């Protein structure tokens, strides 16, 4: 079976202040620095704290992530931040199409794709977030929506850049709600996503692309989700603000016995 390095990200959203962001980063380093050989680990602080958090992460191997990116390199785009600027701050990975950007801030598939391509061209990894709303799930449209967002988000992304791409399946109804998909629901969606990656690219891309699950992941449900064969890690919101919870989730994904089964 294909070996995929697990990947866990902590999306801090619009939370923390400068002091608590640095403290949280410090605690993540203390709890996770030994785990980076087994699992890719990223934290996504708010933009203003990227530099301070990056300094705290130092050279311990934990990736600095950004929550968003604009698709132009520079110019008259007040308030926006380019991929090149993120690279300048040692950011390694950026979220594209998080459901809060899609559903609260109005980003559509076309904008998500522009951002994804610009970030990839700047040399960043991306986490492309996809997932259905509760209305879409109840209308049995989960695959149609999720795979549609996958295809649109990756439009014109060449196969050579797919090694920079991580997919996060995040059902919107499970984000920040305390409800999460059952391991079987998550596995079904992840399997469909992997198959579509095979159709869009090839079997090697399907086998090697990491697919994270996101939506109310906690220390007490991470292991059973990670036990699913197509779940390669997590994108964690609320629980990533508590270092102990986050470290426990990373440990669930970094366990050698799970890896042996992949
Ligand atoms: C997220 O922000 O991507 C997320 C999954 O949030 P939460 O873990 O709080 O549901």
mmCIF file of C-alpha atoms and ligand atoms in Angstrom, residues 11 13 95 98 100 129 170 174-178 213-218 235-239, ligand 1:
data_model
loop_
_atom_site.group_PDB
_atom_site.id
_atom_site.type_symbol
_atom_site.label_atom_id
_atom_site.label_comp_id
_atom_site.label_asym_id
_atom_site.label_seq_id
_atom_site.Cartn_x
_atom_site.Cartn_y
_atom_site.Cartn_z
ATOM 1 C CA UNK A 11 -6.168 26.699 11.867
ATOM 2 C CA UNK A 13 -8.751 31.460 12.515
ATOM 3 C CA UNK A 95 -5.247 27.417 3.083
ATOM 4 C CA UNK A 98 -11.699 27.315 3.604
ATOM 5 C CA UNK A 100 -15.537 30.292 6.116
ATOM 6 C CA UNK A 129 -10.516 22.836 1.441
ATOM 7 C CA UNK A 170 -14.349 19.508 5.623
ATOM 8 C CA UNK A 174 -19.173 19.755 11.002
ATOM 9 C CA UNK A 175 -16.968 22.850 11.256
ATOM 10 C CA UNK A 176 -17.062 24.473 14.677
ATOM 11 C CA UNK A 177 -20.359 22.758 15.485
ATOM 12 C CA UNK A 178 -19.215 19.853 17.640
ATOM 13 C CA UNK A 213 -10.415 15.410 7.425
ATOM 14 C CA UNK A 214 -11.653 18.572 9.155
ATOM 15 C CA UNK A 215 -14.724 19.279 11.262
ATOM 16 C CA UNK A 216 -14.781 19.196 15.067
ATOM 17 C CA UNK A 217 -11.765 16.907 15.330
ATOM 18 C CA UNK A 218 -10.783 16.446 18.966
ATOM 19 C CA UNK A 235 -7.254 20.189 9.654
ATOM 20 C CA UNK A 236 -8.178 21.308 13.150
ATOM 21 C CA UNK A 237 -9.895 24.568 14.120
ATOM 22 C CA UNK A 238 -11.169 25.014 17.675
ATOM 23 C CA UNK A 239 -9.106 22.229 19.234
HETATM 24 C C1 LIG B 1 -11.492 24.355 10.453
HETATM 25 O O1 LIG B 1 -11.435 25.519 10.784
HETATM 26 O O2 LIG B 1 -10.979 23.996 9.381
HETATM 27 C C2 LIG B 1 -12.172 23.383 11.329
HETATM 28 C C3 LIG B 1 -12.240 22.135 10.942
HETATM 29 O O3 LIG B 1 -12.688 23.864 12.507
HETATM 30 P P1 LIG B 1 -13.208 22.981 13.767
HETATM 31 O O4 LIG B 1 -12.132 21.969 14.056
HETATM 32 O O5 LIG B 1 -13.369 23.974 14.877
HETATM 33 O O6 LIG B 1 -14.491 22.334 13.367
#
